[in-house]
Amino acid sequence: MSTLEHPAGPAAAAVSAEDLLEMYRRMVTIRLFEQSASRLYAQSEVPGFLHLSIGQEATAVGACWNLRRSDGITSTHRGHGHCLAKGLDLTSMFAELMGREGGTCQGRGGSMHIADPGLGIFGANGIVGAGLPIVTGAATAAKLRGDGGVAVGFFGDGAVAQGMFHESVNLAAVWDLPVVFFCENNHYSEFSREQDQHRAGLAARAAGYGIRYEAVDGNDVVAVAELMGGLVEGLRRGEGPVLVEADTYRWHGHYEGDPLRYRTSDELDEAKLRDPLLIARARLAELGTPPGTLDDVDASVAADVEAAIEAARRSPLPDPATIFDHVWVEEEDPVEPEPEQGERFRMMDAVREALTLEMERDERVYAAGIDVGEGGNVFALFRGMTEQFPGRMLDTPISESAIVGSAVGAAMAGMRPVVEIMYMDFIGVCLDALMNQAAKLRFMTGGRAALPLVVRTQFGAGRSSGSQHSQSLEAMLAHIPGLTVVMPSGPVEAYGLLRAAIQSPNPVVFVENRLQYGLKDARPQADYIIPLGRARIVRPGRDITVVTYSRMLQEVVAAAEEVAGDGIDVEVVDLRTISPLDRDTILTSLKKTRRLMVAHEGVQDFGVGAEIAALAANEGFWHLDAPVVRIAPPAMPVPYSPSLEKAWLPDRVVVADALRRLAEVGPR
Amino acid sequence: MRIQRAPLASEQPQSPPAGYIHPHPHEQAQEQALSGPRTAPAPGSRAAAVTPFRCEIDVDVTRSAAGSRRAALVADLVVALLAAGRREGLIGDRNGVRLARWSHDGLVGEHLDEVWLRNGSAVAAALDALGPGLEPALAGTLTVVDLGERAVRPAGDWGAGGWGVVTIGPAEAVIRPGDSDDGMVITRRTLVRLAFEVADAAGQAGAVVRALESAASALSRLR
Ligand SMILES: Cc1ncc(C[n+]2csc(CCOP(=O)(O)OP(=O)(O)O)c2C)c(N)n1
Ligand SMILES: [Mg+2]
């Protein structure tokens, strides 16, 4: 075994016996942790999924050996080794697996979601490939800070087939990010063999992306550490991303309980001959370390592991009363000032001015997106800002998953990204980053991950943009707990709300209506800000409450003015923030008027109006004098032809008509 | 930002706000559908398994009665008793309230909308405005009978029907010993007997007792 060949890493100091002994100790720790976890799972002490990396310990320890505490890693569903190698402690990890309060993430995450951003661990991940956009963001943060930080993204051979892999590696290549994409090739993706998953190997792929590729024996911790030592040093000096492929093998099934029908026991026996622990022992023997020393290490780790399990068992299960903790950061709102009446400015000025002010105030703020930098945004919102903020207005490839996913990583690494999805319709191609990462990571990490990020996007029907460039998809986003969804109705709101969104500790999707970019209103004072989660009474009234938001507000206000002539006094509520919903303002208004209408541009079925109608039926039932009315387009794709689109999209005439009829229903 | 969460399953359905009366309670509709005219069996005529419960208390109305008309006194008692009944969960939206008075022809009275929302003077005005005849009771009707200054003590429910009957007796002056800084004093108090009968004792008797006590103490606090 001592004659094992391993490709020597570029220019790195030979590993000392002392260092190797420490690497050995870390690998034994991972091995015994996972063997114990397997036992605890079988005894039902670990209640959830468990994917073990026994046999792969050398990749985790070797890859993290040269990292600083502040360097970031992202992990996978098979991530215990990575977390232990990056410095997490045994007790909190056992407690996490057991779902206990003393867990790394207070029992909110479990095995697949262990994270500790304080240690640079930006999360194991239950979504294959999802760590890669995130590590790209961690590397972006390091690069923007210019502090020599690096990032390592672990992934499996199966994840190579994921679109997020492609987008992340490509973005890292284009941005020259200090990141190692570290593939633990264990030759299986669940039950499928590597050769059935892709035709081209990673070397060819790296060439395709125009980045460096290195292969290494993933069972030899020294080989891995030496290779990574050289690479990390290069990245700290400013070299670009590297794709590393470490050859290894997992001994257990894909998950605990896997019947392992897809491979033979001979194959496993052969793999066990290349046990990373045996290889390290052989190397230590070569360096003169007596076997007794190694046995002592084994025994002391075993004692540590047993003590950690006992300590974890003493931690209580979380109190159900704390169930809502960590979903959102909740804090007192700033007082909403009265907007001053300055010169008139356009909605597009509002967006630019809000971003500009926040970038001036806080150097952690940066913007990224397709044509956001040199291009100045496709609607020219940011023209000239690249000169004003060099290096902080970033152009991206057409890679929405990487755009949003990297924002998640950068936010966890301490930045405040403001990224752009050019059209709201494109949310579909990056939904994971929003739904499973941005929205959930704070909760799943027991509040350890901070996610102060803004995804700006725009929508708008009425200009024959067709079914894929017109949609109002806020209901879909509002259905995702953890996301804040904001839709300003005009320039003043856009300014105050965007500032609040950028300052928010929560992930915010900020949705502008492009038909309003030219809309003008009086510019408020520079420090004007609007608290998130608060609706506004735009027009007080007595007879009917209309809840609306975004561009539809203009239609509703116009309709309200019209029916005022018929003696119908309409109260108009501008939601401003869709989620979390300002239930109190709606209910208070309903109590007064006893009639409710909701108007929006998103299609009616399962829309925001349905939620508000449910609120009225559920909590406002006692105050309703008439059925709730929903004014929204019918549930069908937005039509292209002007005649069809006009029939589809409700306007002030439709609203006024419905208001008149609603006023006639029930007691007066 | 503060999250305003939707009510949990355990918090639903939401309770109506104080004073709410549904325009068409489900039971009323059903009652009408089954038995045609808007009548309900008298509390005493229910099936054998259902036993009525009656309870009385002497309420000290010295302050309330001083210088005020009978109607105002009765109104104060009605308001206090309804509030106490709602607090006890005894009286809810299913209970319409019928105000009644004993006249030489028998009971006259009518249903009063949203009694919960009315103050004493509004109830007094309603009492003054009672027309002739007695509107029939519905299943949930609580009838409040003002006995006036008659010395009789009705021992039952007047055969008035509905869910329950409250009888407000005459005001009686009594001499009572009391404490003051100078030692024992003899005071003159005005008491009114308040009787509350529900057609079905099961599950309601305790709340009737508590509601009467609570109404009595609310009024005597006026002292
Ligand atoms: C997006 C997504 N698709 C499918 C799965 C189900 N799944 C979990 S692990 C896995 C295989 C991953 O293989 P690989 O990347 O090689 O990692 P390994 O399990 O070998 O460590 C699959 C398909 C998932 N979690 N996420
Ligand atoms: Mg694999």
Coordinates of C-alpha atoms in Angstrom, one line a residue, chain A residues 117-635:
Chain A
P117 CA -21.6 29.9 8.3
G118 CA -19.4 31.0 11.2
L119 CA -17.1 28.1 10.3
G120 CA -17.5 28.7 6.6
I121 CA -19.8 25.8 6.2
F122 CA -22.5 27.1 3.9
G123 CA -24.6 24.0 4.2
A124 CA -25.0 20.4 3.3
N125 CA -27.8 20.3 0.8
G126 CA -30.7 18.0 0.1
I127 CA -30.9 19.2 -3.5
V128 CA -28.3 17.6 -5.7
G129 CA -26.1 20.3 -7.3
A130 CA -27.6 23.1 -5.3
G131 CA -24.4 23.7 -3.3
L132 CA -22.6 24.8 -6.4
P133 CA -24.3 28.1 -7.1
I134 CA -24.0 28.8 -3.4
V135 CA -20.2 28.1 -3.3
T136 CA -19.9 30.4 -6.4
G137 CA -21.5 33.1 -4.3
A138 CA -19.2 32.4 -1.4
A139 CA -16.3 32.8 -3.8
T140 CA -17.9 36.0 -5.2
A141 CA -18.0 37.4 -1.7
A142 CA -14.3 36.5 -1.2
K143 CA -13.3 38.1 -4.5
L144 CA -15.3 41.3 -3.8
R145 CA -13.7 41.6 -0.4
G146 CA -10.3 40.9 -1.9
D147 CA -9.2 39.2 1.3
G148 CA -7.6 36.2 -0.3
G149 CA -10.5 33.9 0.7
V150 CA -11.3 30.8 -1.3
A151 CA -14.2 28.5 -1.5
V152 CA -14.6 24.7 -2.1
G153 CA -17.8 23.2 -3.4
F154 CA -18.1 19.5 -2.9
F155 CA -20.3 17.5 -5.3
G156 CA -20.8 14.0 -6.5
D157 CA -20.4 12.4 -9.9
G158 CA -24.1 12.4 -10.3
A159 CA -24.5 16.1 -9.8
V160 CA -22.5 16.7 -12.9
A161 CA -25.7 16.1 -14.9
Q162 CA -27.5 18.9 -13.0
G163 CA -28.0 22.2 -14.8
M164 CA -26.8 24.0 -11.7
F165 CA -23.3 22.4 -12.1
H166 CA -23.1 23.9 -15.6
E167 CA -24.3 27.3 -14.7
S168 CA -22.0 27.5 -11.6
V169 CA -18.8 26.3 -13.2
N170 CA -19.4 28.6 -16.2
L171 CA -20.1 31.6 -14.0
A172 CA -17.0 30.9 -11.9
A173 CA -15.0 30.7 -15.1
V174 CA -16.3 33.9 -16.5
W175 CA -15.8 35.8 -13.2
D176 CA -12.5 34.1 -12.4
L177 CA -13.6 33.1 -9.0
P178 CA -11.4 31.6 -6.3
V179 CA -13.2 28.4 -6.1
V180 CA -12.5 24.7 -6.3
F181 CA -15.3 22.5 -7.6
F182 CA -14.4 19.3 -5.9
C183 CA -16.0 16.1 -7.3
E184 CA -16.1 13.1 -5.1
N185 CA -16.4 10.5 -7.8
N186 CA -17.7 7.4 -6.0
H187 CA -19.0 6.1 -9.4
Y188 CA -22.6 5.9 -8.4
S189 CA -25.5 8.3 -8.4
E190 CA -28.0 6.6 -6.2
F191 CA -28.4 3.2 -7.9
S192 CA -27.0 4.3 -11.3
R193 CA -23.5 3.8 -12.5
E194 CA -21.4 6.8 -13.5
Q195 CA -21.1 5.6 -17.2
D196 CA -24.9 5.7 -17.5
Q197 CA -25.1 9.3 -16.3
H198 CA -22.9 11.1 -18.8
R199 CA -20.7 10.5 -21.8
A200 CA -18.0 13.1 -21.3
G201 CA -15.6 12.9 -18.4
L202 CA -14.8 15.9 -16.1
A203 CA -11.4 16.6 -17.8
A204 CA -13.2 17.2 -21.1
R205 CA -15.8 19.3 -19.4
A206 CA -13.3 21.5 -17.6
A207 CA -11.7 22.1 -21.0
G208 CA -15.1 23.0 -22.3
Y209 CA -15.5 25.6 -19.6
G210 CA -12.0 26.8 -20.1
I211 CA -10.8 26.1 -16.6
R212 CA -8.1 23.9 -15.0
Y213 CA -8.7 20.3 -14.2
E214 CA -6.9 18.0 -11.7
A215 CA -7.5 14.4 -10.9
V216 CA -6.4 12.8 -7.6
D217 CA -6.6 9.6 -5.7
G218 CA -9.5 10.5 -3.4
N219 CA -8.6 7.7 -0.9
D220 CA -5.1 9.1 -0.2
V221 CA -5.5 12.0 2.1
V222 CA -1.9 13.1 1.5
A223 CA -2.4 13.3 -2.2
V224 CA -5.6 15.2 -1.8
A225 CA -4.1 17.6 0.8
E226 CA -1.1 18.2 -1.3
L227 CA -3.0 18.9 -4.5
M228 CA -5.4 21.2 -2.7
G229 CA -2.6 23.0 -0.9
G230 CA -1.2 24.1 -4.2
L231 CA -4.5 25.0 -5.7
V232 CA -5.7 27.0 -2.7
E233 CA -2.5 28.9 -2.7
G234 CA -3.0 29.7 -6.4
L235 CA -6.5 30.8 -5.8
R236 CA -5.5 33.1 -2.9
R237 CA -3.0 34.7 -5.3
G238 CA -5.8 35.4 -7.8
E239 CA -5.9 32.3 -10.1
G240 CA -9.2 31.2 -11.5
P241 CA -11.4 28.2 -10.7
V242 CA -10.4 24.6 -10.8
L243 CA -12.3 21.4 -11.3
V244 CA -10.9 18.6 -9.1
E245 CA -12.0 15.0 -9.5
A246 CA -11.2 12.7 -6.6
D247 CA -11.6 9.0 -7.2
T248 CA -13.2 7.2 -4.3
Y249 CA -15.9 4.8 -3.3
R250 CA -18.8 4.7 -0.7
W251 CA -19.0 1.6 1.3
H252 CA -22.6 1.9 2.6
G253 CA -25.6 2.2 0.4
H254 CA -26.8 5.4 -1.1
Y255 CA -28.9 5.8 2.1
E256 CA -29.1 3.8 5.2
G257 CA -31.5 0.9 4.4
D258 CA -30.5 0.8 0.7
P259 CA -30.8 -2.9 -0.4
L260 CA -27.8 -2.4 -2.6
R261 CA -29.1 -4.5 -5.5
Y262 CA -27.0 -2.6 -8.1
R263 CA -23.5 -3.7 -7.0
T264 CA -21.8 -6.9 -5.9
S265 CA -20.1 -7.6 -2.6
D266 CA -16.9 -8.4 -4.5
E267 CA -16.8 -4.9 -5.8
L268 CA -17.1 -3.6 -2.2
D269 CA -14.5 -6.0 -0.9
E270 CA -12.1 -4.8 -3.6
A271 CA -12.8 -1.1 -2.7
K272 CA -12.1 -1.8 0.9
L273 CA -8.6 -2.7 0.1
R274 CA -8.1 0.9 -0.6
D275 CA -9.5 2.1 2.7
P276 CA -8.4 5.7 3.3
L277 CA -7.5 4.8 6.9
L278 CA -5.3 1.9 5.9
I279 CA -3.5 4.1 3.3
A280 CA -2.9 6.8 5.8
R281 CA -1.6 4.2 8.4
A282 CA 0.8 2.9 5.8
R283 CA 2.1 6.3 5.0
L284 CA 2.5 7.0 8.8
A285 CA 4.4 3.8 9.2
E286 CA 6.7 4.9 6.4
L287 CA 7.2 8.2 8.3
G288 CA 8.1 6.2 11.4
T289 CA 5.0 6.5 13.5
P290 CA 4.6 3.5 15.7
P291 CA 1.3 1.5 15.3
G292 CA 0.6 2.0 19.0
T293 CA 0.3 5.7 18.5
L294 CA -2.3 5.1 15.8
D295 CA -4.2 2.7 18.0
D296 CA -4.2 5.3 20.8
V297 CA -5.7 7.8 18.3
D298 CA -8.4 5.2 17.4
A299 CA -9.2 4.7 21.1
S300 CA -9.3 8.3 22.0
V301 CA -11.6 9.2 19.1
A302 CA -13.9 6.3 20.0
A303 CA -14.1 7.7 23.6
D304 CA -14.8 11.2 22.2
V305 CA -17.6 9.8 20.0
E306 CA -19.2 7.9 22.8
A307 CA -19.1 11.0 25.0
A308 CA -20.5 13.1 22.2
I309 CA -23.5 10.7 21.8
E310 CA -24.2 10.8 25.5
A311 CA -24.0 14.6 25.5
A312 CA -26.3 14.8 22.5
R313 CA -28.8 12.5 24.1
R314 CA -29.0 14.9 27.1
S315 CA -30.1 17.7 24.9
P316 CA -33.9 18.1 24.8
L317 CA -36.1 18.0 21.7
P318 CA -37.1 21.5 20.6
D319 CA -40.1 23.0 22.4
P320 CA -43.1 23.0 20.0
A321 CA -43.7 26.6 21.2
T322 CA -40.6 27.6 19.2
I323 CA -41.9 26.2 16.0
F324 CA -42.0 29.5 14.2
D325 CA -38.5 30.5 15.2
H326 CA -36.0 31.3 12.4
V327 CA -38.5 31.4 9.5
W328 CA -38.2 35.1 9.2
V329 CA -36.1 37.7 11.0
E330 CA -38.7 39.7 12.8
E331 CA -37.9 43.1 14.1
E332 CA -39.4 46.5 14.8
D333 CA -40.2 48.5 11.7
P334 CA -38.8 51.9 11.1
V335 CA -41.5 54.6 11.3
E336 CA -42.8 55.4 7.9
P337 CA -42.2 59.1 7.2
E338 CA -44.4 61.3 5.1
P339 CA -42.9 61.5 1.7
E340 CA -41.7 65.0 0.8
Q341 CA -42.9 66.5 -2.5
G342 CA -39.8 67.0 -4.5
E343 CA -39.4 67.3 -8.3
R344 CA -41.1 64.7 -10.3
F345 CA -39.1 61.6 -11.1
R346 CA -39.8 58.3 -12.9
M347 CA -40.2 54.8 -11.5
M348 CA -37.0 53.9 -13.2
D349 CA -35.2 56.7 -11.5
A350 CA -36.6 55.5 -8.2
V351 CA -35.1 52.0 -8.7
R352 CA -31.7 53.4 -9.7
E353 CA -31.6 56.0 -6.9
A354 CA -32.6 53.5 -4.2
L355 CA -29.9 51.1 -5.3
T356 CA -27.3 53.9 -5.6
L357 CA -28.0 55.1 -2.2
E358 CA -27.8 51.7 -0.6
M359 CA -24.5 51.0 -2.5
E360 CA -23.1 54.2 -1.2
R361 CA -24.2 53.5 2.4
D362 CA -23.1 49.9 2.5
E363 CA -20.1 48.5 0.6
R364 CA -21.4 44.9 1.0
V365 CA -24.2 45.7 -1.5
Y366 CA -23.5 44.7 -5.1
A367 CA -25.7 44.1 -8.1
A368 CA -25.6 41.3 -10.6
G369 CA -27.6 40.0 -13.5
I370 CA -27.8 39.7 -17.2
D371 CA -26.6 43.0 -18.8
V372 CA -26.8 44.7 -15.4
G373 CA -23.2 45.9 -15.5
E374 CA -21.8 47.3 -18.8
G375 CA -25.3 46.9 -20.4
G376 CA -26.8 49.1 -17.6
N377 CA -29.9 46.8 -17.5
V378 CA -32.2 46.1 -20.5
F379 CA -34.5 48.9 -19.5
A380 CA -31.5 51.2 -19.0
L381 CA -32.3 51.5 -15.2
F382 CA -28.6 51.3 -14.3
R383 CA -26.9 53.2 -17.1
G384 CA -23.7 54.7 -15.8
M385 CA -23.6 52.8 -12.6
T386 CA -20.6 50.6 -13.5
E387 CA -18.4 53.7 -13.6
Q388 CA -19.8 54.9 -10.3
F389 CA -19.3 51.5 -8.6
P390 CA -16.5 49.7 -10.3
G391 CA -16.5 45.9 -9.8
R392 CA -19.9 46.0 -8.0
M393 CA -22.3 46.0 -11.0
L394 CA -21.7 42.6 -12.4
D395 CA -22.8 41.1 -15.7
T396 CA -23.7 37.5 -15.6
P397 CA -24.1 34.8 -18.3
I398 CA -27.7 33.7 -18.9
S399 CA -27.7 31.6 -15.8
E400 CA -30.6 32.4 -13.5
S401 CA -29.9 29.5 -11.1
A402 CA -26.3 30.7 -10.7
I403 CA -27.5 34.3 -10.4
V404 CA -29.9 33.6 -7.6
G405 CA -27.9 30.7 -6.1
S406 CA -24.7 32.8 -5.9
A407 CA -26.7 35.5 -4.2
V408 CA -27.6 33.0 -1.6
G409 CA -24.0 32.0 -1.1
A410 CA -22.7 35.6 -1.1
A411 CA -25.4 36.6 1.4
M412 CA -24.4 33.8 3.8
A413 CA -20.8 34.9 3.4
G414 CA -21.7 38.4 4.6
M415 CA -22.6 40.4 1.4
R416 CA -25.9 42.0 0.5
P417 CA -26.5 41.0 -3.1
V418 CA -29.2 42.7 -5.3
V419 CA -29.5 40.4 -8.3
E420 CA -31.8 40.7 -11.2
I421 CA -34.0 38.2 -13.0
M422 CA -34.7 40.0 -16.2
Y423 CA -38.3 38.9 -16.5
M424 CA -40.4 37.4 -13.8
D425 CA -41.3 34.6 -16.1
F426 CA -37.7 33.3 -15.8
I427 CA -38.2 32.5 -12.1
G428 CA -39.1 29.1 -13.4
V429 CA -35.5 28.3 -14.3
C430 CA -34.1 29.3 -10.9
L431 CA -36.9 28.3 -8.6
D432 CA -34.7 26.0 -6.5
A433 CA -32.4 28.8 -5.5
L434 CA -35.4 30.8 -4.3
M435 CA -37.6 28.1 -2.9
N436 CA -35.3 25.6 -1.4
Q437 CA -32.3 27.7 -0.6
A438 CA -33.0 31.4 -0.1
A439 CA -36.3 30.8 1.6
K440 CA -35.4 27.9 3.8
L441 CA -31.7 28.1 4.8
R442 CA -32.2 30.4 7.7
F443 CA -34.8 28.1 9.1
M444 CA -33.0 24.9 8.4
T445 CA -29.8 26.2 9.9
G446 CA -31.6 27.2 13.1
G447 CA -31.0 30.9 12.3
R448 CA -27.3 30.5 11.7
A449 CA -27.5 31.5 8.1
A450 CA -28.2 35.1 7.3
L451 CA -29.8 35.7 3.9
P452 CA -30.0 39.4 3.3
L453 CA -30.5 39.3 -0.5
V454 CA -32.8 40.9 -3.0
V455 CA -33.9 39.4 -6.2
R456 CA -35.3 42.2 -8.4
T457 CA -37.5 41.3 -11.3
Q458 CA -40.2 42.9 -13.4
F459 CA -43.4 41.9 -15.2
G460 CA -46.3 43.4 -17.0
A461 CA -49.0 42.4 -19.3
G462 CA -50.8 44.6 -21.8
R463 CA -48.1 45.1 -24.5
S464 CA -48.3 41.9 -26.4
S465 CA -45.2 40.4 -24.8
G466 CA -46.7 37.0 -25.0
S467 CA -47.3 34.2 -22.6
Q468 CA -43.6 33.9 -21.5
H469 CA -42.9 37.6 -20.9
S470 CA -46.0 38.9 -19.2
Q471 CA -46.8 36.8 -16.2
S472 CA -47.5 38.0 -12.7
L473 CA -46.3 35.1 -10.6
E474 CA -46.3 36.6 -7.1
A475 CA -48.8 34.1 -5.8
M476 CA -46.4 31.3 -6.5
L477 CA -43.6 33.1 -4.6
A478 CA -45.9 34.2 -1.8
H479 CA -46.7 30.5 -1.2
I480 CA -43.1 29.9 -0.2
P481 CA -42.7 30.6 3.5
G482 CA -39.5 32.6 4.2
L483 CA -39.6 34.8 1.1
T484 CA -40.7 38.4 1.3
V485 CA -42.5 39.4 -1.9
V486 CA -42.7 43.1 -2.6
M487 CA -44.6 44.8 -5.4
P488 CA -44.5 48.6 -5.5
S489 CA -47.3 50.5 -7.1
G490 CA -45.4 53.6 -8.2
P491 CA -42.2 55.6 -8.0
V492 CA -42.4 56.7 -4.4
E493 CA -43.2 53.1 -3.2
A494 CA -40.5 51.7 -5.4
Y495 CA -37.9 54.0 -3.8
G496 CA -38.9 53.4 -0.2
L497 CA -39.6 49.7 -0.6
L498 CA -36.4 48.9 -2.5
R499 CA -34.3 50.6 0.1
A500 CA -36.1 48.6 2.8
A501 CA -35.7 45.4 0.8
I502 CA -31.9 45.9 0.5
Q503 CA -31.7 46.6 4.2
S504 CA -33.9 43.7 5.1
P505 CA -32.3 40.7 6.8
N506 CA -34.7 38.5 4.9
P507 CA -34.6 37.3 1.3
V508 CA -36.8 39.6 -0.7
V509 CA -38.2 39.3 -4.2
F510 CA -38.9 42.8 -5.5
V511 CA -41.2 42.9 -8.5
E512 CA -41.5 46.0 -10.6
N513 CA -44.1 46.5 -13.4
R514 CA -42.2 47.5 -16.5
L515 CA -45.2 49.4 -17.9
Q516 CA -44.7 51.8 -15.0
Y517 CA -41.0 52.5 -15.5
G518 CA -41.9 55.9 -17.1
L519 CA -44.6 56.7 -14.4
K520 CA -43.9 59.9 -12.6
D521 CA -44.5 61.2 -9.1
A522 CA -43.0 63.6 -6.7
R523 CA -39.5 62.5 -5.5
P524 CA -39.4 61.9 -1.8
Q525 CA -36.6 62.9 0.5
A526 CA -33.4 60.7 0.1
D527 CA -33.8 58.9 3.4
Y528 CA -37.4 58.0 2.7
I529 CA -38.1 54.4 3.5
I530 CA -41.2 52.2 3.7
P531 CA -41.4 49.3 6.2
L532 CA -41.9 45.9 4.6
G533 CA -45.0 43.9 5.5
R534 CA -47.2 47.0 5.8
A535 CA -50.1 47.9 3.5
R536 CA -51.2 51.5 2.9
I537 CA -54.7 53.0 2.7
V538 CA -54.3 54.9 -0.5
R539 CA -57.9 56.3 -0.5
P540 CA -60.1 56.1 2.6
G541 CA -63.7 55.1 1.9
R542 CA -66.8 53.9 3.6
D543 CA -68.6 51.4 1.3
I544 CA -66.2 48.9 -0.3
T545 CA -62.6 47.9 0.4
V546 CA -60.5 47.1 -2.6
V547 CA -57.2 45.4 -1.9
T548 CA -54.7 45.7 -4.8
Y549 CA -51.1 46.3 -5.6
S550 CA -48.6 47.1 -8.3
R551 CA -49.9 48.7 -11.5
M552 CA -53.5 47.5 -10.8
L553 CA -53.6 50.2 -8.1
Q554 CA -53.8 52.9 -10.8
E555 CA -56.8 51.1 -12.4
V556 CA -58.5 50.7 -9.0
V557 CA -58.0 54.3 -8.0
A558 CA -59.4 55.5 -11.3
A559 CA -62.4 53.2 -10.9
A560 CA -62.9 54.4 -7.4
E561 CA -63.0 58.0 -8.6
E562 CA -65.5 57.1 -11.2
V563 CA -68.0 55.3 -8.9
A564 CA -67.6 58.1 -6.3
G565 CA -69.9 59.9 -8.7
D566 CA -72.5 57.3 -8.1
G567 CA -72.2 57.8 -4.3
I568 CA -70.1 54.7 -3.8
D569 CA -67.2 55.5 -1.4
V570 CA -64.4 53.0 -2.0
E571 CA -61.5 52.4 0.3
V572 CA -58.3 51.4 -1.6
V573 CA -55.6 49.4 0.1
D574 CA -52.2 49.1 -1.6
L575 CA -50.6 45.9 -0.2
R576 CA -47.1 46.9 -1.2
T577 CA -45.7 43.7 0.4
I578 CA -47.6 40.6 -0.8
S579 CA -46.0 38.3 1.7
P580 CA -45.9 38.4 4.6
L581 CA -49.4 39.8 4.3
D582 CA -50.6 42.8 6.3
R583 CA -53.7 41.0 7.5
D584 CA -54.6 43.6 10.1
T585 CA -54.9 46.5 7.6
I586 CA -57.2 44.4 5.4
L587 CA -59.4 43.2 8.3
T588 CA -59.7 46.7 9.8
S589 CA -60.8 48.1 6.5
L590 CA -63.2 45.3 6.0
K591 CA -64.8 45.8 9.4
K592 CA -65.5 49.3 8.4
T593 CA -66.8 48.8 4.8
R594 CA -68.2 45.3 5.2
R595 CA -67.6 44.7 1.4
L596 CA -64.4 43.4 -0.1
M597 CA -62.9 43.3 -3.6
V598 CA -59.4 42.2 -4.6
A599 CA -57.8 43.2 -7.9
H600 CA -54.5 42.0 -9.4
E601 CA -52.8 41.1 -12.6
G602 CA -51.9 37.5 -11.6
V603 CA -54.4 35.0 -12.8
Q604 CA -57.4 34.5 -10.5
D605 CA -57.3 30.8 -9.6
F606 CA -55.2 30.1 -6.6
G607 CA -54.0 33.7 -6.6
V608 CA -53.3 36.3 -4.0
G609 CA -57.0 37.2 -4.1
A610 CA -57.9 33.7 -3.1
E611 CA -55.7 34.1 0.0
I612 CA -57.3 37.4 0.9
A613 CA -60.8 36.0 0.2
A614 CA -59.9 33.2 2.6
L615 CA -58.7 35.7 5.2
A616 CA -62.1 37.5 4.9
A617 CA -64.1 34.2 5.1
N618 CA -61.9 32.9 7.9
E619 CA -61.3 35.9 10.1
G620 CA -63.5 38.6 8.7
F621 CA -66.6 36.4 8.2
W622 CA -68.6 38.3 10.8
H623 CA -68.1 41.6 9.0
L624 CA -69.0 40.6 5.5
D625 CA -72.3 41.9 4.1
A626 CA -71.6 40.6 0.6
P627 CA -69.6 37.9 -1.2
V628 CA -65.9 38.7 -1.8
V629 CA -65.2 39.8 -5.4
R630 CA -62.0 38.9 -7.2
I631 CA -61.0 40.9 -10.2
A632 CA -58.1 39.2 -12.0
P633 CA -57.4 37.7 -15.4
P634 CA -58.8 34.3 -16.1
A635 CA -56.5 31.3 -15.5

